[in-house]
Tab-separated table of C-alpha atoms in Angstrom:
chain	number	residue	atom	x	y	z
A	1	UNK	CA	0.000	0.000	0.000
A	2	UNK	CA	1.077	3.431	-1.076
A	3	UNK	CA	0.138	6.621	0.579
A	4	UNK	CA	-0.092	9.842	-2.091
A	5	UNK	CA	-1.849	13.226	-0.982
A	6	UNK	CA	-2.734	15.047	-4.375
A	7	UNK	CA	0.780	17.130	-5.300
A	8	UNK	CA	2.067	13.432	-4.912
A	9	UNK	CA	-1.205	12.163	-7.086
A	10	UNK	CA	-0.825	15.108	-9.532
A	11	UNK	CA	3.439	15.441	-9.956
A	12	UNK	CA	2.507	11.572	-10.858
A	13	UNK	CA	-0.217	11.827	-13.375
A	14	UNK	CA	1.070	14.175	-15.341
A	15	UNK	CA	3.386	11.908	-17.287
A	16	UNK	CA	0.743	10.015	-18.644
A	17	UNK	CA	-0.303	10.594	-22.458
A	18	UNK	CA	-2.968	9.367	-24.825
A	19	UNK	CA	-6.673	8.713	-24.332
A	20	UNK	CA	-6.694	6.075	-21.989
A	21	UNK	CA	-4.459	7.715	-19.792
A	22	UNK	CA	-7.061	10.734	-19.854
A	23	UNK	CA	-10.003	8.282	-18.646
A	24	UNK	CA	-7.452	6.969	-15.987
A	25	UNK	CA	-7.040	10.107	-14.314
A	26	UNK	CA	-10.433	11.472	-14.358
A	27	UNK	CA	-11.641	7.740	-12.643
A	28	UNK	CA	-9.040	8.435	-10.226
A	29	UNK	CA	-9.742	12.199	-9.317
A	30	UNK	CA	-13.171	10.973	-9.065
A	31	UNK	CA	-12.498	8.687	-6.443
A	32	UNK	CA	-9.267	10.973	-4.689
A	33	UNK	CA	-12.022	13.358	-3.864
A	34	UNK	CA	-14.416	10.917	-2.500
A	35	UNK	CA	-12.070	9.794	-0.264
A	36	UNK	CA	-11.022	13.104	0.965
A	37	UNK	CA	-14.792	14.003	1.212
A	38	UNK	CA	-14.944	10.939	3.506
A	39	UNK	CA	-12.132	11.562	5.831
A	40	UNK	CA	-13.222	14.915	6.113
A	41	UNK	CA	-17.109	14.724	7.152
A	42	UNK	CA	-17.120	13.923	11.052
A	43	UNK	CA	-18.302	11.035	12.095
A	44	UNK	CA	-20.660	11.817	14.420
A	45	UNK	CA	-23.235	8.557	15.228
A	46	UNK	CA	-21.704	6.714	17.842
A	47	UNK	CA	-23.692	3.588	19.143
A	48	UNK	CA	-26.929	4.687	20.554
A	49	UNK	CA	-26.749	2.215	23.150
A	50	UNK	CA	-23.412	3.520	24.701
A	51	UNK	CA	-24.729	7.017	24.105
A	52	UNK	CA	-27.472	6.470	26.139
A	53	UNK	CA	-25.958	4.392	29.214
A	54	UNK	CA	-23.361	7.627	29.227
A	55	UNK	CA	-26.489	9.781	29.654
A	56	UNK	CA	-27.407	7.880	31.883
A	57	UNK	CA	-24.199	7.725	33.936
A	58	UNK	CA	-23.787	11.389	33.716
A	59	UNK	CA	-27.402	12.470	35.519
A	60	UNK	CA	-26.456	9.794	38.358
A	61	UNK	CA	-22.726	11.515	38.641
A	62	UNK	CA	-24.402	14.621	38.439
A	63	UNK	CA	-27.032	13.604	41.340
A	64	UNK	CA	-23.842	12.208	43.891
A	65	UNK	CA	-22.163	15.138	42.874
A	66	UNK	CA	-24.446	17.412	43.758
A	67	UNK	CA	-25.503	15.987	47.164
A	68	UNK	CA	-21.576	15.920	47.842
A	69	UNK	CA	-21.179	19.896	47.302
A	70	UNK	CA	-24.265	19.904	49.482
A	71	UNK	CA	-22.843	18.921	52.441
A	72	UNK	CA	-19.055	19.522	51.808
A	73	UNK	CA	-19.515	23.385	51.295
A	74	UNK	CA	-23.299	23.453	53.182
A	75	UNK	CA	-24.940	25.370	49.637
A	76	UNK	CA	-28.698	24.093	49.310
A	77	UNK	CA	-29.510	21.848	46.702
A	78	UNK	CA	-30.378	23.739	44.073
A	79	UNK	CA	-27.665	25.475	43.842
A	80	UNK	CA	-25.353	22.548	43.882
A	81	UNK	CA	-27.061	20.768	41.278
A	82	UNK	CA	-26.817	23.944	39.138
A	83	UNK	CA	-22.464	23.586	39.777
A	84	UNK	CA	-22.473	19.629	39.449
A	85	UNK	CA	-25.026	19.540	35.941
A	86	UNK	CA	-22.507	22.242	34.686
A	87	UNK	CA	-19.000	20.249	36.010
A	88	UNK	CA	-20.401	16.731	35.103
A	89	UNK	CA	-21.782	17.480	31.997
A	90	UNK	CA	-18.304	18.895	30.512
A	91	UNK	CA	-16.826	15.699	32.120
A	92	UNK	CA	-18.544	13.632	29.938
A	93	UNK	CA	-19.560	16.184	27.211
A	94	UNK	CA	-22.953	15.819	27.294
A	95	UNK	CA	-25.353	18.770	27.361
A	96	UNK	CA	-26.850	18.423	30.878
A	97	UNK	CA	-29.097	22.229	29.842
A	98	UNK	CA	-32.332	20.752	29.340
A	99	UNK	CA	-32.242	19.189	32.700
A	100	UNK	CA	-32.193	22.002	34.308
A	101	UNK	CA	-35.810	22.907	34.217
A	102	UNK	CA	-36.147	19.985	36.475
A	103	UNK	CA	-34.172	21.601	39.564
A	104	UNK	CA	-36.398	22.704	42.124
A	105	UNK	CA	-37.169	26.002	42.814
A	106	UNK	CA	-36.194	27.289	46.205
A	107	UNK	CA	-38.457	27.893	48.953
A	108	UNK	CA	-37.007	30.658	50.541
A	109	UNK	CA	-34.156	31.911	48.553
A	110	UNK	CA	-31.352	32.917	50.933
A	111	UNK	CA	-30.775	36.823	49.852
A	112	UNK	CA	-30.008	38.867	53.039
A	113	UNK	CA	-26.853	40.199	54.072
A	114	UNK	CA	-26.303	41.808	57.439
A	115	UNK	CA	-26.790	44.852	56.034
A	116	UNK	CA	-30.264	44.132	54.255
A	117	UNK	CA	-31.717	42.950	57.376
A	118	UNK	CA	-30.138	45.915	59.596
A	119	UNK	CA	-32.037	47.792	56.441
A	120	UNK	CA	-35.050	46.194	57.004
A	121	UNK	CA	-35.306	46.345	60.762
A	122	UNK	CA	-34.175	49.887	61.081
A	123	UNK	CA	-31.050	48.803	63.303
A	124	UNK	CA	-28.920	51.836	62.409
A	125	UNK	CA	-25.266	52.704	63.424
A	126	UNK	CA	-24.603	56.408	65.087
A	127	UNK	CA	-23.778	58.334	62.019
A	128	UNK	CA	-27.786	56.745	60.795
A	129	UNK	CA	-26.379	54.537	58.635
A	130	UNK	CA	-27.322	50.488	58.448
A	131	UNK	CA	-25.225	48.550	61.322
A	132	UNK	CA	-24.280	44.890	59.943
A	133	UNK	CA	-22.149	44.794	63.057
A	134	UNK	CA	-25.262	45.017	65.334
A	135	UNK	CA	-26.910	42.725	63.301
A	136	UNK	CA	-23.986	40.099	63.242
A	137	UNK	CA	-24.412	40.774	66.968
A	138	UNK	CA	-27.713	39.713	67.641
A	139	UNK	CA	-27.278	36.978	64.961
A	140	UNK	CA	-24.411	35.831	67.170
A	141	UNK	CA	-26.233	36.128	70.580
A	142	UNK	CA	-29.601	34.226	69.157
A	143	UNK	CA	-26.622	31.181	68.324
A	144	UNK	CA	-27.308	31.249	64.539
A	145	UNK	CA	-23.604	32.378	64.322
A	146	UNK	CA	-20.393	32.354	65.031
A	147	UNK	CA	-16.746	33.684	64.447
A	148	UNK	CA	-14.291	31.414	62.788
A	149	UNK	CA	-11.467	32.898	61.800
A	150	UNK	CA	-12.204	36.264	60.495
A	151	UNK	CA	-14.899	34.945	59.262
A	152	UNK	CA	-18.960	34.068	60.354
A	153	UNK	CA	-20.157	30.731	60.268
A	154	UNK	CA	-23.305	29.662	60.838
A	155	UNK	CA	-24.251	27.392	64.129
A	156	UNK	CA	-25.831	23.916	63.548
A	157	UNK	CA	-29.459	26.342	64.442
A	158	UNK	CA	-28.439	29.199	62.147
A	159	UNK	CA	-28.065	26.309	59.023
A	160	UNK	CA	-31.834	26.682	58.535
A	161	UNK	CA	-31.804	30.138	58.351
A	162	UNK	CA	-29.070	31.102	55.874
A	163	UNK	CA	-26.464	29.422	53.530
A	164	UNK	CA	-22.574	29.825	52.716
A	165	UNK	CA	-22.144	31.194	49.488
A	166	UNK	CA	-18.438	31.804	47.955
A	167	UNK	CA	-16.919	35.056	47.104
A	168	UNK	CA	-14.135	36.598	45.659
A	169	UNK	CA	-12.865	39.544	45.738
A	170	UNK	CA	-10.958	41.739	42.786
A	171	UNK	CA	-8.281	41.517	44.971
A	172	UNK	CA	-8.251	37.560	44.868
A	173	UNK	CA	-9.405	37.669	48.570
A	174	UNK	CA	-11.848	35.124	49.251
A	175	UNK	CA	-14.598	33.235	51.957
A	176	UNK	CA	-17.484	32.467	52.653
A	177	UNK	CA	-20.713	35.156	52.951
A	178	UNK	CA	-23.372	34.251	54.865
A	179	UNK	CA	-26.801	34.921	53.394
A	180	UNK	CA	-30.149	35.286	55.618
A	181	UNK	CA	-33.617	34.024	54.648
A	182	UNK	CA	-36.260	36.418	54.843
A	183	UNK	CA	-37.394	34.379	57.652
A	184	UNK	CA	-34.832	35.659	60.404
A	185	UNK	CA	-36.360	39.116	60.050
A	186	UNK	CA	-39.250	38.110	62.147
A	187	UNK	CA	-36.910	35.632	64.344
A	188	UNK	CA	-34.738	39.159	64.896
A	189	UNK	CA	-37.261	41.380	65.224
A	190	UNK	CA	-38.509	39.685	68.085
A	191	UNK	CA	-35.104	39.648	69.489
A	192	UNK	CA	-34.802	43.217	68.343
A	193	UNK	CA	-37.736	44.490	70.631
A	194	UNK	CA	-36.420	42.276	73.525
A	195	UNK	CA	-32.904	43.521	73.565
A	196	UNK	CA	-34.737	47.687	73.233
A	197	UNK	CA	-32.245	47.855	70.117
């Protein structure tokens, strides 16, 4: 077996002569350029079977790998699926998009920082402004919080009431934020009225 791209192909024909020669090389252009048509065009059916078992794999990986971010970085569920669909699915390259209609819908979204609620609730610094610092206060004296590090984690109680959500800042610092349910407002402003804050 010989291997000839077409400069080899066409350096080689050219020495031919006379009619037959002629039919010769227009059979074998004919066929040069199906064969380069057929390299070319991807091939792009692999067994359905296979296909679908790695489909099939993928939404299970996707499923363990979500409940692992769960409770490694303590994100709800939603949000973890979101982060394993995306990571599993390039994994395996499948497109994991349409299954994400199918993720829940939160109950009570996590959106509050210490400075919404202190917003909400009116809990103002001297200068008038919004106090996180009180708020991260009473947060801390209810035992929904607590310092670790520089940092605020939430207590084993506090888990139901907020999430951990990842940061980073343009200065490559990064943590942890803590994000409150609109749920503590109530819980706080109980606490609030009780404390004559």
């Amino acid at each position: 077996m010989y291997l000839m791209n077409r400069d080899g192909f066409s350096l080689l024909v050219m020495g031919f002569t006379g009619a037959k020669a002629l039919e010769w090389k227009l059979k074998f252009l004919e066929a040069f350029n199906a064969m380069e048509k057929a390299i070319k065009t991807p091939q792009i059916t692999p067994n359905p079977h296979y296909r679908t078992r790695m489909i099939k794999t993928a939404v299970k990986d996707a499923a363990d790998t979500a409940a692992m971010i769960a409770d490694t970085f303590g994100v709800k569920k939603p949000m973890a699926m979101t982060a394993a669909m995306q990571m599993v699915g390039k994994a395996y390259g499948v497109d994991m998009t349409p299954l994400k209609q199918f993720i829940p819908a939160e109950d009570s979204p996590s959106t509050l920082t210490p400075t919404k609620i202190a917003a909400e609730l009116g809990i103002l610094n001297s200068k008038g402004n919004p106090s996180p610092q009180k708020v991260n206060a009473m947060l801390k004296d209810k035992g929904l919080q607590e310092k670790v590090g520089p940092d605020w984690a939430p207590t084993e109680a506090g888990k139901a009431y907020c999430e951990r959500i990842p940061y980073t800042h343009g200065n490559g610092h990064s943590g942890y934020q803590l994000l409150w349910g609109h749920h503590i407002l109530e819980l706080l402003k109980d606490g609030d009225q009780e404390a004559g804050h």
